[in-house]
Short mmCIF file of C-alpha atoms in Angstrom, two decimals:
data_model
loop_
_atom_site.label_atom_id
_atom_site.label_comp_id
_atom_site.label_asym_id
_atom_site.label_seq_id
_atom_site.Cartn_x
_atom_site.Cartn_y
_atom_site.Cartn_z
CA MET A 1 5.40 37.02 1.79
CA LYS A 2 8.66 37.26 0.81
CA ILE A 3 11.32 39.47 3.06
CA TYR A 4 13.90 41.21 0.74
CA CYS A 5 16.94 42.25 2.37
CA LYS A 6 20.23 43.41 0.48
CA ASN A 7 22.64 43.38 3.15
CA LYS A 8 23.29 42.82 6.76
CA THR A 9 22.42 46.73 7.61
CA LYS A 10 19.19 46.48 6.14
CA ILE A 11 18.42 42.99 7.85
CA LEU A 12 18.92 45.17 11.08
CA CYS A 13 16.86 48.00 10.09
CA PHE A 14 14.23 45.54 9.57
CA LEU A 15 14.48 43.88 13.02
CA CYS A 16 14.08 47.51 14.33
CA PHE A 17 11.33 48.36 12.56
CA ALA A 18 9.68 45.14 11.94
CA VAL A 19 6.95 45.59 14.43
CA PHE A 20 5.46 48.71 12.55
CA ALA A 21 5.44 46.52 9.14
CA ILE A 22 4.30 43.58 10.62
CA SER A 23 1.87 41.79 7.58
CA CYS A 24 -0.97 40.23 8.85
CA SER A 25 -2.12 39.92 5.26
CA GLY A 26 -0.06 38.70 2.58
CA LYS A 27 -1.33 41.83 0.78
CA THR A 28 1.21 43.41 -1.82
CA LYS A 29 -0.83 46.81 -2.39
CA LYS A 30 1.16 49.70 -1.71
CA ASN A 31 -0.03 51.72 1.58
CA THR A 32 -1.47 54.99 0.16
CA ASN A 33 -2.17 56.73 3.36
CA PRO A 34 -1.17 59.90 3.55
CA GLU A 35 -0.74 59.97 7.21
CA PHE A 36 1.59 56.95 6.96
CA SER A 37 5.38 58.32 7.85
CA ASN A 38 7.56 55.22 8.53
CA PRO A 39 9.82 54.96 5.83
CA MET A 40 11.35 51.91 6.59
CA ALA A 41 7.98 50.41 6.93
CA GLN A 42 6.98 51.54 3.17
CA ALA A 43 10.04 50.32 1.80
CA PHE A 44 9.55 46.88 3.55
CA MET A 45 5.93 46.69 2.21
CA ASP A 46 7.08 47.73 -1.69
CA ALA A 47 9.87 44.83 -1.38
CA GLN A 48 7.34 42.32 -0.52
CA LYS A 49 5.79 43.37 -3.82
CA SER A 50 8.93 43.61 -5.96
CA ASP A 51 9.65 40.04 -4.58
CA LYS A 52 6.93 38.17 -5.19
CA SER A 53 7.98 36.80 -8.45
CA LYS A 54 11.29 35.60 -6.83
CA ALA A 55 10.08 32.76 -4.78
CA LYS A 56 11.88 29.77 -5.68
CA GLY A 57 10.05 27.54 -8.42
CA LYS A 58 6.71 29.58 -8.37
CA LYS A 59 5.91 31.69 -11.63
CA THR A 60 4.63 34.99 -11.13
CA GLU A 61 1.41 34.58 -13.04
CA LYS A 62 0.65 31.48 -10.80
CA LYS A 63 1.10 33.56 -7.54
CA THR A 64 -1.08 36.40 -8.92
CA LYS A 65 -3.77 34.24 -9.73
CA GLU A 66 -3.72 32.17 -6.58
CA PRO A 67 -3.43 34.74 -3.66
CA VAL A 68 -2.84 33.57 -0.07
CA ALA A 69 -6.02 34.65 1.56
CA VAL A 70 -8.56 37.55 1.31
CA ILE A 71 -7.94 39.51 4.49
CA GLU A 72 -10.00 42.68 5.54
CA VAL A 73 -7.10 44.03 8.20
CA ASN A 74 -4.58 46.66 7.38
CA PRO A 75 -1.41 45.32 8.70
CA LEU A 76 0.35 48.54 9.52
CA GLU A 77 -2.70 49.55 11.43
CA VAL A 78 -3.10 46.39 13.50
CA ILE A 79 0.26 46.47 15.20
CA SER A 80 0.08 49.29 17.72
CA PHE A 81 1.79 47.91 21.33
CA ASN A 82 4.43 50.07 22.96
CA ARG A 83 7.58 48.76 21.61
CA ASP A 84 9.43 51.25 24.38
CA LYS A 85 8.27 48.87 27.21
CA ALA A 86 8.68 45.50 25.07
CA ILE A 87 11.16 42.75 25.72
CA VAL A 88 13.72 42.76 22.71
CA ASP A 89 16.05 39.67 22.67
CA THR A 90 19.45 40.60 22.35
CA GLY A 91 20.92 37.29 21.96
CA SER A 92 22.72 35.42 19.18
CA LYS A 93 22.67 31.82 18.16
CA PRO A 94 23.05 30.02 14.90
CA PHE A 95 20.05 28.33 13.44
CA ASN A 96 20.35 24.94 12.34
CA GLU A 97 17.82 24.77 9.32
CA ARG A 98 15.90 21.23 9.20
CA LYS A 99 12.68 20.25 7.68
CA ALA A 100 9.89 20.07 9.96
CA ILE A 101 9.28 16.24 9.45
CA GLU A 102 12.80 15.25 10.33
CA LEU A 103 13.02 17.97 13.34
CA VAL A 104 9.89 16.54 15.16
CA ARG A 105 11.30 13.12 15.35
CA ASP A 106 13.98 14.46 17.41
CA MET A 107 11.79 15.98 19.89
CA LYS A 108 10.57 12.28 20.79
CA THR A 109 8.67 12.55 23.81
CA GLY A 110 7.14 15.81 25.58
CA TRP A 111 5.35 17.04 28.58
CA ASN A 112 2.93 20.02 29.03
CA LEU A 113 3.51 22.52 31.99
CA GLY A 114 -0.20 22.63 32.41
CA ASN A 115 -2.56 25.04 34.71
CA THR A 116 0.43 27.06 35.11
CA PHE A 117 1.27 30.18 32.68
CA ASP A 118 -2.07 29.27 31.09
CA ALA A 119 -3.84 29.86 34.51
CA THR A 120 -6.16 32.91 34.19
CA ALA A 121 -7.29 33.42 37.74
CA GLY A 122 -4.76 35.89 39.88
CA GLY A 123 -5.49 38.86 37.55
CA ASN A 124 -2.45 40.55 35.99
CA SER A 125 0.13 39.58 38.40
CA LEU A 126 2.61 37.11 38.38
CA SER A 127 0.88 35.07 41.07
CA SER A 128 -1.25 34.17 38.62
CA GLU A 129 1.15 31.52 37.38
CA MET A 130 0.12 29.75 40.36
CA SER A 131 -3.57 30.62 40.67
CA TRP A 132 -4.73 27.05 39.93
CA GLY A 133 -3.02 25.25 42.31
CA GLN A 134 0.27 24.73 40.77
CA PRO A 135 3.61 25.51 42.55
CA LYS A 136 5.71 27.88 41.11
CA THR A 137 7.64 26.70 38.49
CA THR A 138 11.71 26.17 39.36
CA LYS A 139 14.65 25.14 37.66
CA ALA A 140 14.72 21.96 39.80
CA MET A 141 11.29 21.02 37.81
CA ILE A 142 12.82 21.63 34.81
CA ASP A 143 15.90 19.84 35.43
CA GLY A 144 14.08 16.87 37.04
CA LEU A 145 11.87 16.44 33.71
CA ALA A 146 14.93 16.63 31.47
CA ALA A 147 16.50 13.90 33.74
CA SER A 148 13.74 11.49 33.28
CA GLY A 149 13.83 11.35 29.73
CA ILE A 150 11.86 14.38 28.73
CA LYS A 151 12.84 15.72 25.51
CA THR A 152 10.24 18.45 25.01
CA ILE A 153 8.37 20.64 26.84
CA ARG A 154 5.27 22.48 25.84
CA ILE A 155 4.60 25.94 27.62
CA PRO A 156 0.97 26.96 27.40
CA VAL A 157 0.61 30.46 28.30
CA SER A 158 -2.34 33.07 28.37
CA TRP A 159 -1.78 36.68 27.49
CA SER A 160 -4.77 38.37 27.31
CA ARG A 161 -4.92 38.95 31.48
CA HIS A 162 -1.76 40.81 31.06
CA ILE A 163 -2.32 43.46 28.54
CA THR A 164 -1.52 46.53 30.37
CA ASP A 165 -3.13 49.26 27.84
CA ALA A 166 -5.38 49.86 25.02
CA SER A 167 -2.32 49.09 22.69
CA TYR A 168 -2.22 45.61 23.21
CA SER A 169 1.11 45.76 25.37
CA ILE A 170 1.99 42.78 27.22
CA SER A 171 3.43 43.30 30.88
CA PRO A 172 7.21 42.88 30.46
CA ALA A 173 7.39 41.30 33.87
CA TRP A 174 5.12 38.48 32.53
CA MET A 175 7.26 38.37 29.38
CA ASN A 176 10.31 38.12 31.10
CA ARG A 177 9.00 35.33 33.32
CA VAL A 178 7.89 33.23 30.68
CA LYS A 179 11.43 33.65 28.88
CA GLU A 180 12.97 32.45 32.46
CA VAL A 181 11.31 29.19 32.02
CA VAL A 182 11.83 28.72 28.53
CA ASP A 183 15.76 29.39 28.87
CA TRP A 184 15.50 26.57 31.44
CA ALA A 185 14.45 24.27 29.40
CA ILE A 186 16.63 25.19 26.43
CA GLU A 187 19.66 25.10 28.65
CA ASP A 188 18.71 21.39 29.41
CA GLY A 189 18.87 20.80 25.78
CA MET A 190 15.15 20.43 25.51
CA TYR A 191 12.82 21.61 22.67
CA VAL A 192 10.14 24.26 23.85
CA VAL A 193 6.67 24.60 22.19
CA LEU A 194 5.25 28.14 23.11
CA ASN A 195 2.10 29.34 22.62
CA ILE A 196 -1.19 31.27 22.88
CA HIS A 197 -3.22 29.01 25.41
CA HIS A 198 -6.59 30.09 27.03
CA ASP A 199 -7.18 33.32 25.27
CA ASN A 200 -10.50 32.49 23.44
CA TYR A 201 -13.16 34.33 24.34
CA GLU A 202 -15.68 32.66 26.48
CA LYS A 203 -18.93 33.13 24.85
CA ASN A 204 -20.24 33.70 21.09
CA ALA A 205 -20.97 37.66 21.50
CA LYS A 206 -19.11 40.83 20.57
CA MET A 207 -15.81 40.58 22.04
CA PRO A 208 -14.71 43.49 24.07
CA LYS A 209 -11.32 45.16 23.20
CA SER A 210 -8.12 43.17 24.23
CA ALA A 211 -10.21 39.83 25.34
CA GLY A 212 -8.58 37.44 22.88
CA PHE A 213 -9.93 36.21 19.93
CA TYR A 214 -12.60 34.55 18.82
CA PRO A 215 -13.07 32.64 15.26
CA THR A 216 -16.53 34.37 14.23
CA ASP A 217 -17.03 37.11 11.40
CA GLU A 218 -18.05 39.65 14.06
CA ASN A 219 -15.08 39.05 16.20
CA TYR A 220 -12.34 38.65 13.18
CA GLU A 221 -10.93 42.23 13.14
CA GLU A 222 -10.53 42.10 17.08
CA SER A 223 -8.98 38.84 17.19
CA ALA A 224 -6.60 39.59 14.48
CA LYS A 225 -5.66 43.09 16.11
CA PHE A 226 -5.16 40.55 19.70
CA VAL A 227 -3.41 37.77 18.06
CA CYS A 228 -1.13 39.76 15.61
CA ASN A 229 0.01 42.28 18.57
CA THR A 230 0.62 39.22 20.63
CA TRP A 231 2.88 37.30 18.37
CA ALA A 232 4.67 40.72 17.59
CA GLN A 233 5.91 40.92 20.95
CA ILE A 234 6.78 37.16 21.30
CA SER A 235 8.24 37.20 18.15
CA LEU A 236 10.43 40.55 19.44
CA ALA A 237 11.43 38.80 22.88
CA PHE A 238 12.30 35.51 21.26
CA ASN A 239 14.33 35.61 17.73
CA ASN A 240 17.86 35.71 17.20
CA GLY A 241 18.70 34.18 20.91
CA TYR A 242 16.82 30.92 20.25
CA ASP A 243 17.65 28.70 17.42
CA GLU A 244 15.35 25.71 16.27
CA HIS A 245 14.98 24.45 19.60
CA LEU A 246 12.13 26.91 20.15
CA ILE A 247 9.12 26.20 18.16
CA PHE A 248 6.29 28.57 17.92
CA GLU A 249 2.37 27.24 18.10
CA VAL A 250 0.07 29.99 17.13
CA LEU A 251 -3.09 28.99 19.03
CA ASN A 252 -4.35 26.42 21.42
CA GLU A 253 -7.66 24.87 20.93
CA PRO A 254 -9.60 27.78 18.96
CA ARG A 255 -13.07 26.84 19.02
CA LEU A 256 -16.68 28.41 19.29
CA ARG A 257 -17.02 28.54 23.28
CA GLY A 258 -20.45 28.85 24.72
CA THR A 259 -22.11 26.84 21.68
CA SER A 260 -23.11 23.28 20.66
CA GLU A 261 -20.10 23.12 18.24
CA GLU A 262 -17.57 24.09 20.69
CA TRP A 263 -16.11 20.44 20.79
CA TYR A 264 -17.34 19.47 17.72
CA TYR A 265 -16.54 20.38 13.84
CA ASN A 266 -20.01 19.90 12.13
CA ALA A 267 -19.06 20.00 8.44
CA THR A 268 -22.40 20.89 7.34
CA SER A 269 -23.12 23.58 9.58
CA PRO A 270 -22.56 27.23 8.58
CA LYS A 271 -21.57 28.29 12.03
CA SER A 272 -18.60 25.57 12.09
CA ILE A 273 -17.63 26.57 8.58
CA SER A 274 -17.58 30.01 9.35
CA ALA A 275 -15.50 29.45 12.41
CA MET A 276 -13.11 27.50 10.23
CA ASN A 277 -12.43 30.39 7.85
CA ASN A 278 -11.87 32.71 10.27
CA LEU A 279 -9.30 30.36 11.80
CA ASN A 280 -7.75 30.09 8.75
CA LYS A 281 -7.06 33.78 8.26
CA LEU A 282 -5.95 34.35 11.75
CA THR A 283 -3.39 31.44 11.54
CA GLN A 284 -2.23 33.03 8.07
CA ASN A 285 -2.18 36.30 9.88
CA ILE A 286 -0.05 34.97 12.90
CA LEU A 287 2.61 33.19 10.53
CA ASP A 288 2.81 36.40 8.63
CA VAL A 289 3.68 38.28 11.57
CA ILE A 290 6.18 35.86 12.67
CA ARG A 291 8.22 35.71 9.44
CA ALA A 292 7.96 39.91 9.35
CA SER A 293 9.93 39.77 12.51
CA GLY A 294 13.13 38.42 10.47
CA GLY A 295 15.97 36.97 11.90
CA ASN A 296 15.56 33.40 13.30
CA ASN A 297 11.93 33.66 13.34
CA LYS A 298 11.79 33.63 9.66
CA LYS A 299 13.11 29.87 9.71
CA ARG A 300 11.53 29.03 12.67
CA LEU A 301 9.06 26.01 13.07
CA VAL A 302 5.60 27.04 13.68
CA ALA A 303 2.81 24.82 14.55
CA ILE A 304 -0.72 25.26 13.55
CA PRO A 305 -4.11 23.89 14.87
CA SER A 306 -7.48 23.35 13.53
CA LEU A 307 -10.64 23.93 15.18
CA GLN A 308 -10.58 22.34 18.83
CA ALA A 309 -7.18 20.98 17.82
CA SER A 310 -8.86 18.03 17.31
CA PRO A 311 -7.81 15.21 14.49
CA ASP A 312 -11.51 15.24 12.82
CA SER A 313 -11.35 18.84 12.38
CA ALA A 314 -7.89 18.72 10.99
CA LEU A 315 -8.98 15.98 8.47
CA ALA A 316 -11.79 18.61 7.30
CA SER A 317 -11.52 20.05 3.81
CA THR A 318 -12.24 23.35 5.08
CA PHE A 319 -9.39 23.42 7.16
CA LYS A 320 -6.35 25.30 5.22
CA MET A 321 -2.64 25.30 6.51
CA PRO A 322 -1.22 28.57 6.05
CA GLN A 323 0.68 29.69 3.20
CA ASP A 324 4.83 30.20 4.32
CA TYR A 325 6.47 33.32 2.57
CA ASP A 326 8.22 31.19 -0.07
CA GLY A 327 5.45 28.29 -0.28
CA SER A 328 7.45 25.65 1.76
CA LYS A 329 6.07 22.90 3.91
CA ASP A 330 9.15 22.52 5.43
CA ARG A 331 8.68 25.00 8.56
CA LEU A 332 5.52 24.22 9.41
CA ILE A 333 3.92 21.80 11.86
CA VAL A 334 0.17 20.33 12.14
CA SER A 335 -0.72 20.44 15.92
CA VAL A 336 -2.95 17.91 16.80
CA HIS A 337 -4.82 17.02 20.38
CA MET A 338 -5.55 13.18 20.96
CA TYR A 339 -7.41 11.78 24.00
CA THR A 340 -8.54 8.68 22.02
CA PRO A 341 -10.76 7.37 22.54
CA TYR A 342 -12.77 9.51 24.52
CA ASN A 343 -14.63 6.85 26.47
CA PHE A 344 -11.13 5.32 27.81
CA ALA A 345 -8.67 8.59 27.77
CA MET A 346 -11.27 11.29 29.01
CA GLU A 347 -14.57 10.28 29.81
CA SER A 348 -16.02 9.76 33.44
CA PRO A 349 -16.94 7.18 34.02
CA GLY A 350 -16.55 5.73 30.65
CA ILE A 351 -14.50 2.57 30.02
CA LYS A 352 -11.66 1.60 32.48
CA ASN A 353 -10.54 -1.65 30.37
CA TYR A 354 -7.89 -1.42 27.67
CA SER A 355 -8.56 -3.65 24.76
CA GLU A 356 -7.93 -4.09 20.93
CA SER A 357 -11.17 -2.11 20.31
CA VAL A 358 -9.87 0.86 22.19
CA LYS A 359 -6.23 0.28 20.50
CA LYS A 360 -7.86 0.52 17.07
CA GLU A 361 -9.24 3.77 17.40
CA PHE A 362 -6.21 5.48 17.83
CA THR A 363 -4.17 3.38 15.46
CA SER A 364 -7.02 4.40 12.84
CA MET A 365 -6.54 8.03 13.74
CA PHE A 366 -2.72 7.68 13.19
CA LYS A 367 -2.98 6.33 9.90
CA LYS A 368 -5.33 9.02 8.88
CA LEU A 369 -3.31 11.85 9.80
CA ASN A 370 -0.24 9.95 8.41
CA ASP A 371 -1.68 9.95 5.07
CA HIS A 372 -3.52 13.19 4.99
CA PHE A 373 -0.46 15.54 5.99
CA ILE A 374 2.72 13.50 6.14
CA ALA A 375 2.28 11.76 3.25
CA ASN A 376 1.69 15.40 1.68
CA GLY A 377 4.88 16.88 3.06
CA TYR A 378 3.45 18.38 6.51
CA ALA A 379 5.02 17.57 9.91
CA VAL A 380 2.53 16.56 12.57
CA TYR A 381 2.85 16.30 16.56
CA ILE A 382 0.54 15.26 19.20
CA GLY A 383 0.44 18.50 21.27
CA GLU A 384 -1.73 17.18 24.16
CA TYR A 385 -2.25 13.40 24.84
CA GLY A 386 -2.85 11.18 27.90
CA ALA A 387 -5.27 8.89 29.86
CA THR A 388 -7.20 10.15 32.73
CA ASN A 389 -6.65 8.12 36.21
CA LYS A 390 -9.50 5.68 36.85
CA ASN A 391 -7.28 3.91 39.12
CA ASN A 392 -6.76 1.37 36.21
CA LEU A 393 -2.92 2.02 36.34
CA GLU A 394 -2.15 -1.42 34.33
CA ASP A 395 -4.67 -0.65 31.60
CA ARG A 396 -3.33 2.72 31.23
CA VAL A 397 0.20 1.56 30.99
CA ALA A 398 -0.88 -0.89 28.13
CA TRP A 399 -2.45 2.26 26.55
CA PHE A 400 0.75 4.40 26.85
CA HIS A 401 2.80 1.51 25.14
CA ASP A 402 0.95 1.21 22.39
CA PHE A 403 -0.09 4.77 21.68
CA ILE A 404 3.52 5.74 21.82
CA LYS A 405 4.80 3.02 19.85
CA GLU A 406 2.20 3.58 16.81
CA SER A 407 2.97 7.28 17.11
CA ARG A 408 6.55 6.68 16.80
CA ALA A 409 6.21 4.50 13.56
CA TYR A 410 4.50 7.68 11.75
CA GLY A 411 7.07 9.96 13.19
CA MET A 412 4.83 12.09 15.61
CA PRO A 413 5.97 13.18 19.00
CA CYS A 414 3.53 13.23 21.84
CA PHE A 415 3.32 15.85 24.58
CA LEU A 416 1.90 14.74 27.95
CA TRP A 417 -0.92 16.86 29.14
CA ASP A 418 -0.34 17.39 32.88
CA ASN A 419 -2.58 19.61 35.16
CA GLY A 420 -1.37 18.33 38.41
CA VAL A 421 -4.59 16.49 39.34
CA TRP A 422 -3.64 12.60 40.11
CA LYS A 423 -5.61 11.44 42.69
CA VAL A 424 -8.88 9.84 42.51
CA GLU A 425 -11.55 10.48 45.00
CA ASN A 426 -15.37 9.47 44.92
CA GLU A 427 -14.68 7.61 41.99
CA LYS A 428 -14.74 11.10 39.82
CA TYR A 429 -12.30 10.52 36.80
CA ASP A 430 -12.50 13.22 34.73
CA GLU A 431 -9.64 15.33 33.80
CA HIS A 432 -6.93 13.22 36.08
CA TYR A 433 -3.97 14.18 34.11
CA GLY A 434 -1.40 14.59 36.79
CA TYR A 435 1.60 12.67 36.28
CA TYR A 436 4.83 14.34 37.34
CA ASN A 437 5.27 15.56 40.94
CA ARG A 438 6.46 19.33 40.49
CA ASN A 439 7.67 19.49 44.49
CA SER A 440 9.54 16.53 44.68
CA GLN A 441 10.59 16.09 40.81
CA ASN A 442 9.45 12.31 40.77
CA TRP A 443 6.59 10.75 38.98
CA TYR A 444 3.40 9.58 40.51
CA PHE A 445 2.97 6.69 38.21
CA PRO A 446 6.79 5.96 37.38
CA GLU A 447 5.29 3.07 35.34
CA ILE A 448 3.92 5.45 32.91
CA ILE A 449 6.97 7.22 32.18
CA ASP A 450 8.74 3.96 31.78
CA ALA A 451 6.13 2.72 29.34
CA ILE A 452 6.66 6.09 27.27
CA ASN A 453 10.39 5.88 27.49
CA SER A 454 10.77 2.29 26.59
CA GLU A 455 8.89 3.18 23.09
CA ILE A 456 11.01 6.24 22.12
CA GLN A 457 14.61 4.40 22.19
#
């Protein structure tokens, strides 16, 4: 999809009306619904059709023969949120366009604000931020991270519990609270990754309205409504006031929750293959929504995960990166999570000792990701990584040294997953990914942050 504007006035009009015309499909067919009464949105759709052939370096014939995707939803019917209550970005910042492969190198090392805005207890109130046991995020926390060498903060956010009506409208208070923390990080000169996190419906069944998304044929249409409306509102709240330091990550770990294939991509299973196909459609939907919001969002870097955000499924032939409006790969990032190898980095009890065989597993995977994506023009970042605490600090420090050294060699920045859980009790090691003390603004294991920082210089 390409947005066609002749002057500044038209750009402003498009920004005002973009939420009505957000394209979730890449279709070029003119809307013929007699009840459709938004002339600016109609002009927008017509402009897409007339401007298709102007994409740089693309022939009209080839574009016609190779459509982006086959989508079932009508984009003009999908966007329905109450714009009168939506948060609108009124800022103005110049955007320094850089290729994604170059920009991600500058992201260096990152940290996740885990179990915070992604927490799903506490209902739809602002107190849900603390509902998984983490303290309320403060500016002092963000300042402390920046001072300790963290260059990028990934802010996972769950949105479905904060929908206020049947039109998918997000609570303005929730959006403003997210903006507040994003702004603190931007003010500290950090990069920020903002996403949809724990909104994957919990079981493989017909999904209720506004419950999130689920990558099956049965739930595709409702999923598209949720993700398109959510990203339309995020794009409205974060646009011209944010430069290239803000990155959008479309989804977190999309998967078949409640099934045997939730955390495993089975390349021979019709269920897995169908889920990947639906995910490919949803990520194209979201990218089109973001681009249609115009302004800085037309240039913003957007990160895309595969099923489970796992490296194995990302390498599968069925995973497809969405197509940007001009066919460029320069604004797209592949988002991968690596707790590698599982028996050392995540499993309880698993293994505690770091060895050459442990190292070989992640060095091999970095090379595969490089050869498959970076060598073909796509940037890659590791949106989550870490090694769970097994009272094996020396081995973990060695793992962090080599993991970051290897990732830096390929230009893949890594963002530490931090859920605040750090103290081992009764030799239970699972999910102990606490690193940063959010109350005192120091590190539970300073040896680990020192190891990371030593490898990114």
